[in-house]
Short mmCIF file of C-alpha atoms and ligand atoms in Angstrom, two decimals:
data_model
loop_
_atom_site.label_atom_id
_atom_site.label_comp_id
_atom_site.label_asym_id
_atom_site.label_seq_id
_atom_site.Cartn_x
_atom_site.Cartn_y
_atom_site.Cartn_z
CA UNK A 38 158.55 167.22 73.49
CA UNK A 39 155.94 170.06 72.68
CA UNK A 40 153.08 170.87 75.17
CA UNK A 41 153.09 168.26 77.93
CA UNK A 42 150.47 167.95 80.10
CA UNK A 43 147.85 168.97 77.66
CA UNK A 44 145.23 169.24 76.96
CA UNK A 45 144.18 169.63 80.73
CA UNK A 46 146.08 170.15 83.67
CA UNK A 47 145.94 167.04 86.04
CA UNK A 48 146.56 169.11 89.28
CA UNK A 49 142.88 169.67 89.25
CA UNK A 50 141.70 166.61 88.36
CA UNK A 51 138.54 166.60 90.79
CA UNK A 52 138.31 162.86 91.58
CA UNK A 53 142.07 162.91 93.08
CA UNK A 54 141.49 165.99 95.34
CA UNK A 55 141.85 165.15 99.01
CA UNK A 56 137.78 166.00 99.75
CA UNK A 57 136.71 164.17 96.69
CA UNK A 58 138.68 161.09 98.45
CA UNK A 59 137.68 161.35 101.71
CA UNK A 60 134.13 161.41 100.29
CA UNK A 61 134.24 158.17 99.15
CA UNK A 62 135.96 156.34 101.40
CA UNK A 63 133.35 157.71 103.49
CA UNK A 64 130.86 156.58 101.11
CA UNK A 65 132.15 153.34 101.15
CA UNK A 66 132.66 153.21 104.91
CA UNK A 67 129.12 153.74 105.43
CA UNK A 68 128.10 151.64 102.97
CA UNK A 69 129.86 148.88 103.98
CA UNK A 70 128.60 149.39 107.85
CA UNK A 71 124.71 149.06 106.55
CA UNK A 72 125.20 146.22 104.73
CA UNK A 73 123.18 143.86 106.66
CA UNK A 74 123.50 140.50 104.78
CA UNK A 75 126.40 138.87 102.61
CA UNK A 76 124.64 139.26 99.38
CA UNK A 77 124.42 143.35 99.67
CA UNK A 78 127.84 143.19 100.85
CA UNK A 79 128.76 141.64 97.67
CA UNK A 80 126.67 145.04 96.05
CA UNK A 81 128.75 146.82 98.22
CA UNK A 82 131.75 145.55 97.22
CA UNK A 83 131.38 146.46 93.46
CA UNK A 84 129.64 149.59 93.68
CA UNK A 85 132.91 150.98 95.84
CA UNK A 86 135.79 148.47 95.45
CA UNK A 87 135.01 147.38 92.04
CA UNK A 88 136.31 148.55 88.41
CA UNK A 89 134.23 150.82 87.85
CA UNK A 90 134.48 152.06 91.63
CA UNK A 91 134.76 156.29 92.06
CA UNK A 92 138.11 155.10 94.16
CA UNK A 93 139.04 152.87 90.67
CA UNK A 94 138.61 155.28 88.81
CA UNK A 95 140.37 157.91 91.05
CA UNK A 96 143.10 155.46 90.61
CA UNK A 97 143.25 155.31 86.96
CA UNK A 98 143.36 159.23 86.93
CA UNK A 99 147.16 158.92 88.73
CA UNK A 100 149.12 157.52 85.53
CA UNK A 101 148.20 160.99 83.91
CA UNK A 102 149.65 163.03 86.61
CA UNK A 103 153.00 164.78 86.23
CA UNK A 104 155.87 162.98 88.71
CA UNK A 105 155.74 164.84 91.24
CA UNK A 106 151.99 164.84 91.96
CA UNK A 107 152.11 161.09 90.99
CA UNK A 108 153.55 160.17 94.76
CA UNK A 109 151.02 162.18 96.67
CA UNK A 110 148.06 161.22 94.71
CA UNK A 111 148.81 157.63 94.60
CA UNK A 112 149.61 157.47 98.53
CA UNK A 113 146.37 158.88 99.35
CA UNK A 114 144.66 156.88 96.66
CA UNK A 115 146.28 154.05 98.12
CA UNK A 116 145.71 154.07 101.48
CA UNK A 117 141.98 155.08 100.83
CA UNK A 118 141.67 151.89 98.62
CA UNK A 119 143.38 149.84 101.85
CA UNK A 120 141.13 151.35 103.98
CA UNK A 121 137.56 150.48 102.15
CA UNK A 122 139.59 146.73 101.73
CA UNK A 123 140.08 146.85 104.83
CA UNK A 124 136.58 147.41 106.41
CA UNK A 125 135.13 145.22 103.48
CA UNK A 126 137.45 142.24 104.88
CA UNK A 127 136.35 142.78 108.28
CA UNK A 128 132.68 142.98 107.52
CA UNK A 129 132.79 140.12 105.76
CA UNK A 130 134.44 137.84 108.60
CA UNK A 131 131.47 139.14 110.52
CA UNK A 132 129.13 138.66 108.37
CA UNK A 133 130.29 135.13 107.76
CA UNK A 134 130.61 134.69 111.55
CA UNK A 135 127.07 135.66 111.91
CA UNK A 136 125.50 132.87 108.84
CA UNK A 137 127.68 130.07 110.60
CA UNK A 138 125.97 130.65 113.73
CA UNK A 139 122.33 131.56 112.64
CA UNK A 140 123.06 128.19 110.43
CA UNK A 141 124.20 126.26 113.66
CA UNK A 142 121.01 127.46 115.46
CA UNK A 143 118.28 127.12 112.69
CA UNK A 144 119.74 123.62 111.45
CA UNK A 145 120.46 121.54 114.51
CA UNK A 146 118.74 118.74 115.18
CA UNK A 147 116.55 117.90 118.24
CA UNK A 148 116.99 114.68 118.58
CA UNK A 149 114.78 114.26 121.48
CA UNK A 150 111.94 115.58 119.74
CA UNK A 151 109.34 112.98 118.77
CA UNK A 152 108.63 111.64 115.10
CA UNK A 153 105.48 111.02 113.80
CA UNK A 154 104.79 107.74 113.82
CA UNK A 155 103.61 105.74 111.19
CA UNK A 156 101.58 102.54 111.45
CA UNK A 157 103.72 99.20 110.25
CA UNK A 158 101.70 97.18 107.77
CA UNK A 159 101.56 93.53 107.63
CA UNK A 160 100.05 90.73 105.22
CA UNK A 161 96.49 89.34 105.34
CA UNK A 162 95.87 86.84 107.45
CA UNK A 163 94.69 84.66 104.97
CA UNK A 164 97.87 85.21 102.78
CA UNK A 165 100.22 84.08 105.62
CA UNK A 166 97.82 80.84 106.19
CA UNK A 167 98.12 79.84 102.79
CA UNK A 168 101.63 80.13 102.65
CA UNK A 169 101.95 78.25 105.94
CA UNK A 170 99.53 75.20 103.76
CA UNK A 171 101.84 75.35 100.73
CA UNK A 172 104.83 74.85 103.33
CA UNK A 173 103.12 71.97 104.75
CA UNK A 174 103.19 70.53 101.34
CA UNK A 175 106.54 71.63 100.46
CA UNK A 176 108.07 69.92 102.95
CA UNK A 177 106.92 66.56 101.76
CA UNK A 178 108.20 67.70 98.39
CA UNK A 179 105.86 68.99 96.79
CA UNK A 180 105.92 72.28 94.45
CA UNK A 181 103.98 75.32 94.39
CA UNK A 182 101.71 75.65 90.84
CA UNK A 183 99.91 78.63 89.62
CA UNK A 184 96.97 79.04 86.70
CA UNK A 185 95.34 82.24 85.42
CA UNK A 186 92.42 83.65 87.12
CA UNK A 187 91.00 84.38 83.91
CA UNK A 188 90.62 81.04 82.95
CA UNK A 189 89.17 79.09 79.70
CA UNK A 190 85.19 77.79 80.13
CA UNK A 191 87.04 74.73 78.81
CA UNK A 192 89.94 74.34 81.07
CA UNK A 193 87.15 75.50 84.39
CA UNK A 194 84.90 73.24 82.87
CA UNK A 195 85.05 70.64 79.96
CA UNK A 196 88.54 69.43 80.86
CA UNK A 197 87.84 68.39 83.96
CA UNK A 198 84.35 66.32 82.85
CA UNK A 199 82.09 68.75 83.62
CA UNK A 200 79.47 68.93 81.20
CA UNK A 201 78.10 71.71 78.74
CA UNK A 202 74.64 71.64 80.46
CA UNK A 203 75.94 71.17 84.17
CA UNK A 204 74.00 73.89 86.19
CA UNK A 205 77.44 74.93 87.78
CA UNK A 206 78.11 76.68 84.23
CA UNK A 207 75.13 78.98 84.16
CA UNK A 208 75.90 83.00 85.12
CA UNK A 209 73.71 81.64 88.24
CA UNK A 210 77.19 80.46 89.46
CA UNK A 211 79.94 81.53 86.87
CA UNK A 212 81.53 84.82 85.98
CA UNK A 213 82.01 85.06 82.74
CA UNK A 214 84.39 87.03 81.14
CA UNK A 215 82.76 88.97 78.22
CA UNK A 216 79.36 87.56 77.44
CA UNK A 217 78.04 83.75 78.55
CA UNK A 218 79.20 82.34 74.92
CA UNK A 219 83.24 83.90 75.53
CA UNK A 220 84.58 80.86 76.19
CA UNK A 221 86.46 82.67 79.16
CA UNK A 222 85.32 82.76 82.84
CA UNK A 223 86.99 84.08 86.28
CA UNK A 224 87.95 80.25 87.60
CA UNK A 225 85.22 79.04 90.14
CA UNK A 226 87.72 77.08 91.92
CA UNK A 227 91.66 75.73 91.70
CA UNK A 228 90.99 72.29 89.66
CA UNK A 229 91.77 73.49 86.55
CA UNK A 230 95.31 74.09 87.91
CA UNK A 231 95.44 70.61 88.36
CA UNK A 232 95.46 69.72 84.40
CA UNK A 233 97.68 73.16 83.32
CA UNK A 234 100.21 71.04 86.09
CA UNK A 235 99.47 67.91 83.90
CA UNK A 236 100.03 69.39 80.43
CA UNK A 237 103.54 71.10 81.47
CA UNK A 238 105.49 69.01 83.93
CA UNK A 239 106.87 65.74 83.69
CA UNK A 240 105.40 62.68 85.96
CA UNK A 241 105.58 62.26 88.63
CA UNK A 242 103.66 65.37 89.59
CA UNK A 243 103.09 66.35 93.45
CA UNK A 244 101.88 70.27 93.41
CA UNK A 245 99.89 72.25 95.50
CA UNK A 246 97.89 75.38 94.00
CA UNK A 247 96.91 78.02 95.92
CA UNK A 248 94.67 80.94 94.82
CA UNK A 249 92.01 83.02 94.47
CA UNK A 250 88.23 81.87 92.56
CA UNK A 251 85.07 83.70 91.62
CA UNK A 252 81.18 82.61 92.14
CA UNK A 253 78.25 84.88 92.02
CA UNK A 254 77.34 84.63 95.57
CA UNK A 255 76.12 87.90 97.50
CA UNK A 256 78.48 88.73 100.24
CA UNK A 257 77.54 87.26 103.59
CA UNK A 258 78.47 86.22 106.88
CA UNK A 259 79.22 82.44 104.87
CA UNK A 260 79.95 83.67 101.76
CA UNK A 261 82.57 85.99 99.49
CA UNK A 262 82.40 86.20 95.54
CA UNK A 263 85.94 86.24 96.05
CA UNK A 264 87.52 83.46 97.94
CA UNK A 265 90.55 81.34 98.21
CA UNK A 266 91.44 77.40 98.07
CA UNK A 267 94.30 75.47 97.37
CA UNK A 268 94.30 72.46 95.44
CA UNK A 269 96.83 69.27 95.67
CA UNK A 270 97.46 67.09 93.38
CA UNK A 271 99.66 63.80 93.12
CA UNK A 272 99.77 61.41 90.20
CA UNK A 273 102.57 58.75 90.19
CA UNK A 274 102.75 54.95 90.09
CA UNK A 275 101.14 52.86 92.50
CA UNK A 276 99.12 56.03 94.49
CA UNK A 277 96.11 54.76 96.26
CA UNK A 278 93.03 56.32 98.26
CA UNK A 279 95.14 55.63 101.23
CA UNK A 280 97.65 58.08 100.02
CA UNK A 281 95.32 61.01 100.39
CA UNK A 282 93.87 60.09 103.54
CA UNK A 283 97.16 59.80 105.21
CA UNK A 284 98.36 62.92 103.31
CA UNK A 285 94.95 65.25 104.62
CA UNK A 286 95.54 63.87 107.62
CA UNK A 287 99.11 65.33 107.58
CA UNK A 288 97.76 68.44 106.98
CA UNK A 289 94.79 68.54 109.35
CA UNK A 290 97.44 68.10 112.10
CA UNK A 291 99.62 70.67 110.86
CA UNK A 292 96.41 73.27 110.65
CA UNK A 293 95.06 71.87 113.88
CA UNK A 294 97.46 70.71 115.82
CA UNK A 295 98.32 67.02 116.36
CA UNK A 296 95.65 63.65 116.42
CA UNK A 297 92.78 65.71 114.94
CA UNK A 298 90.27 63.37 112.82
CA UNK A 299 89.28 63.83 109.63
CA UNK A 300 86.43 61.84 107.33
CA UNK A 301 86.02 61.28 104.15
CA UNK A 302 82.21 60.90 103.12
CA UNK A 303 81.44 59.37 99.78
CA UNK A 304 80.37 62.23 97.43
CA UNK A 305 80.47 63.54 93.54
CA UNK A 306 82.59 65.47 91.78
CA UNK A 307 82.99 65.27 87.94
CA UNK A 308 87.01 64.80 87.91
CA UNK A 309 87.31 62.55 90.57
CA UNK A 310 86.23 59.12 91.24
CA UNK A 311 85.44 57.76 93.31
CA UNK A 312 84.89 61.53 95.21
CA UNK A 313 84.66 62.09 98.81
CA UNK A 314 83.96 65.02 101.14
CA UNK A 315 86.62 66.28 103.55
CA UNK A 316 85.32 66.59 106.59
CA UNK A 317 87.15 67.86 109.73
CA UNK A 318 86.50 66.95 113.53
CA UNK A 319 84.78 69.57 114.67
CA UNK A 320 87.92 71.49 116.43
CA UNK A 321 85.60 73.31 119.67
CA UNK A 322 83.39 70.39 120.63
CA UNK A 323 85.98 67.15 119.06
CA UNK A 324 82.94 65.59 118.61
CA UNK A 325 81.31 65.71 122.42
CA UNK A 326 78.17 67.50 121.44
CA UNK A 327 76.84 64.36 119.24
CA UNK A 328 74.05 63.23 120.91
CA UNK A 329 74.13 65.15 124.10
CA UNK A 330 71.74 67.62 123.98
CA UNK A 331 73.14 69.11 127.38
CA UNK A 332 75.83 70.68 125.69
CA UNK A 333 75.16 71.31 122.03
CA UNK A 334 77.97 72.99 119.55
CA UNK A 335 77.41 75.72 117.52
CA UNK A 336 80.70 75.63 115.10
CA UNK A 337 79.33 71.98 113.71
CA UNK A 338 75.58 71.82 114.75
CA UNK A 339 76.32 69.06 117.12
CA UNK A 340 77.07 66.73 114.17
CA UNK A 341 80.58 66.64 115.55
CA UNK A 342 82.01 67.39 112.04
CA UNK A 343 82.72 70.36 109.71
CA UNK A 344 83.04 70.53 105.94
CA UNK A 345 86.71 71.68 104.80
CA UNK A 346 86.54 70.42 101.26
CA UNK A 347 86.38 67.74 98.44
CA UNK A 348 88.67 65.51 97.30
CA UNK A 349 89.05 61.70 95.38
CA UNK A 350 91.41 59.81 92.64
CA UNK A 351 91.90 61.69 89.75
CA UNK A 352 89.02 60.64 87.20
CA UNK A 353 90.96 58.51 84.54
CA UNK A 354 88.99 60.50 81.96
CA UNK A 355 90.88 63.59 83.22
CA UNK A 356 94.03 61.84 82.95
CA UNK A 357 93.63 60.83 79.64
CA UNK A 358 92.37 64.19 78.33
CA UNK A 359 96.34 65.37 79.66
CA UNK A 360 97.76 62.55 77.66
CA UNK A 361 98.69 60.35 81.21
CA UNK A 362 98.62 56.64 80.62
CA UNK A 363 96.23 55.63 83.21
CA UNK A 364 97.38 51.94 83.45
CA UNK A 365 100.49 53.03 85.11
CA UNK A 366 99.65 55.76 86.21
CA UNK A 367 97.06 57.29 89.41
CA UNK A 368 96.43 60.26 91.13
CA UNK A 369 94.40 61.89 93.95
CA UNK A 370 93.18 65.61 94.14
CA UNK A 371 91.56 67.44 96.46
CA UNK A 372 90.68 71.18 97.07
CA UNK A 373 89.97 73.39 99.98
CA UNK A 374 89.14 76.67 101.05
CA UNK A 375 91.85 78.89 102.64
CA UNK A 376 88.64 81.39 103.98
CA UNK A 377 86.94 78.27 105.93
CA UNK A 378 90.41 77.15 107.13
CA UNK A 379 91.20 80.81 108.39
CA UNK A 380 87.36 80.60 110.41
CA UNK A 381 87.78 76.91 111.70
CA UNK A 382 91.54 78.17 113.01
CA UNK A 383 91.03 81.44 114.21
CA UNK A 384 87.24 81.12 115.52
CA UNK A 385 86.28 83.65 112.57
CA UNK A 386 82.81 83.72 112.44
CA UNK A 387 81.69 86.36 109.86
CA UNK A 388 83.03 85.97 106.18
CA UNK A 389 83.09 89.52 105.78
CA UNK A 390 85.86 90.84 108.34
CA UNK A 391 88.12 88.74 106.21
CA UNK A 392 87.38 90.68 103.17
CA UNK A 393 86.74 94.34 104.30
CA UNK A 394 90.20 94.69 105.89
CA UNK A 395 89.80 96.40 108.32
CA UNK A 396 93.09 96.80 110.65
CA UNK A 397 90.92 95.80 114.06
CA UNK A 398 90.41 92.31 112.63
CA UNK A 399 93.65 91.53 110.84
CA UNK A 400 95.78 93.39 114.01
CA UNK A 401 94.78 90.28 116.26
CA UNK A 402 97.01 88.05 113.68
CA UNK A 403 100.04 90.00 114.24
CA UNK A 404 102.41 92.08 112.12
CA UNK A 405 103.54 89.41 110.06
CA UNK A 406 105.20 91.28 107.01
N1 LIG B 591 87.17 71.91 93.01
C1 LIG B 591 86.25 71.38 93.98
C2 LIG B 591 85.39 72.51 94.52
O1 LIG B 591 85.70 73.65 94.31
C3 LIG B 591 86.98 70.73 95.13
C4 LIG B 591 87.75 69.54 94.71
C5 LIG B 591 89.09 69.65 94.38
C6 LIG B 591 87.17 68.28 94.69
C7 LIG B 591 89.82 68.55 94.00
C8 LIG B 591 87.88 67.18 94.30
C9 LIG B 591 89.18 67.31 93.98
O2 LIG B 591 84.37 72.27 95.14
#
């Protein structure tokens, strides 16, 4: 072997000298004491137990050594290397200790502590009465129909024998969709329902149509632009006038509550015929105000009745414009509104609470969701 050890001489190889050891475990020691969080203890950790550590690199030194200095340097190394493991271990546990606590602290729960509350909604009044109509009408088997609110001048209009100059169909009364000549207006009431439930289901038909119609009226304490009725219709064999007095009646009991009159009161309307007027017994007075000046009514005027909505038998012409062969075949209709139904039930007296929704008028009806 020629010139070992060369080309220096590893007995003075700085970083293994005692001192130079001590200094950084020292280093490290102190280090590791001041590191106040895990994440700098991590720094810590590779600054002065990593690879590229002064004590790692002290380490790597050792191999060079001759034998017998290997033993002494790699003992001190050693233990140095345990030690800074060591306290790096132990700071860690208390680190660690210290998180799970802080965590347990800042996370628990107070479960006493009170939540903000939040208001539950409910439907519109006038929503759950119309549903609790169509129900009456389901019962006796009859099916819920629906029509666009958007509706064709001809199916509002036309179809149901209205005609071109009638001074309902003047933008005095109608919305119309577009210009007055578009052929399309926002439906001023259920009816035309009745023929869409003509031209797609098979007869027999019994269907009830609730919704919402359009009329250029201001907003008052009597009327809404926006309102609500629901229409019936029945056409089978054999149905009579009778039919739809016995089948309002139904209804004005299940509104009203049981043995309440109603009248019909010969009238006009275009699609039916003959037409009537529904009228309903005036539900505060029940008719004691007529004539008696001593105690006069203010719901019906003292007339003893109130005006709910129209009705009569289907107009043959209507019948035959939806293809129905009118020898064997008859109908009724009638329509009402929801909004007037709502007042007459409830003792509503201004139009406009039902529309502005405001949470003090529809609170009194309950949370009905
Ligand atoms: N559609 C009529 C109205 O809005 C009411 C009605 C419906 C009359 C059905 C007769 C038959 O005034």
């Amino acid at each position: 072997m020629s010139a070992p050890n060369n080309p220096y001489d590893p007995v003075g190889v700085s970083a293994l000298e005692p001192a130079a050891v001590q200094a950084a475990v020292e280093a490290a020691l102190a280090a590791i004491e001041a590191a106040a969080s895990l994440d700098e203890l991590k720094e810590v950790r590779l600054a002065h137990a990593g690879d590229r550590s002064p004590l790692a690199l002290a380490n790597r030194e050792i191999g060079a050594l001759p034998p017998a200095a290997k033993a002494d340097a790699g003992k001190r190394v050693g233990e140095a290397r345990a030690a800074v493991r060591a306290a790096l271990d132990a700071r860690l546990a208390q680190l660690e200790a210290d998180r799970d606590a802080r965590v347990l602290i800042e996370e628990s729960v107070d479960v006493t502590m009170a939540a903000p509350r939040r208001e539950a909604g409910a439907r519109h009044p006038l929503t759950t009465l119309m549903e609790r109509m169509c129900e009456v009408f389901i019962a006796m088997g009859y099916e819920v129909a629906e029509g666009p609110e958007a509706e064709a001048e001809w199916m509002n209009f036309d179809a149901l024998n209205v005609p071109p100059n009638h001074p309902a169909r003047t933008m005095q009364d109608t919305f119309f969709v577009g210009s007055e000549g578009s052929g399309v207006v926002l439906r001023t009431h259920t009816s035309p329902i009745q023929l869409r439930a003509m031209l797609s289901r098979e007869l027999p038909v019994y269907v009830v149509a609730p919704g919402r119609v359009f009329r250029t009226d201001e907003l008052d304490a009597t009327h809404t632009p926006v309102f609500h009725q629901i229409e019936g219709l029945a056409i089978d064999e054999g149905i009579t006038m009778a039919d739809l007095k016995g089948t309002l009646e139904h209804l004005a009991s299940a509104m009203f509550g049981e043995g309440v009159r109603i009248r019909l009161r010969p009238s006009y309307f275009p699609f039916t015929e003959p037409s009537a007027e529904l009228d309903l017994e005036c539900f505060v007075c029940r008719g004691t105000s007529v004539g008696n000046p001593d105690s006069p009514c203010r719901t019906c005027s003292s007339e003893g009745w109130i005006e709910w909505g129209g009705c009569g038998m289907v107009n043959p012409r209507v019948l035959q414009a939806a293809g129905i062969d009118t020898d064997r075949y008859s109908g009724f209709a009638f329509g009402m509104g929801v909004e007037r139904t709502l007042m007459f039930r409830h003792g509503v007296t201004d139009m406009r609470d039902m529309v502005e929704g405001d949470v003090r008028f529809t609170r009194a009806f309950g949370l009905e969701v």
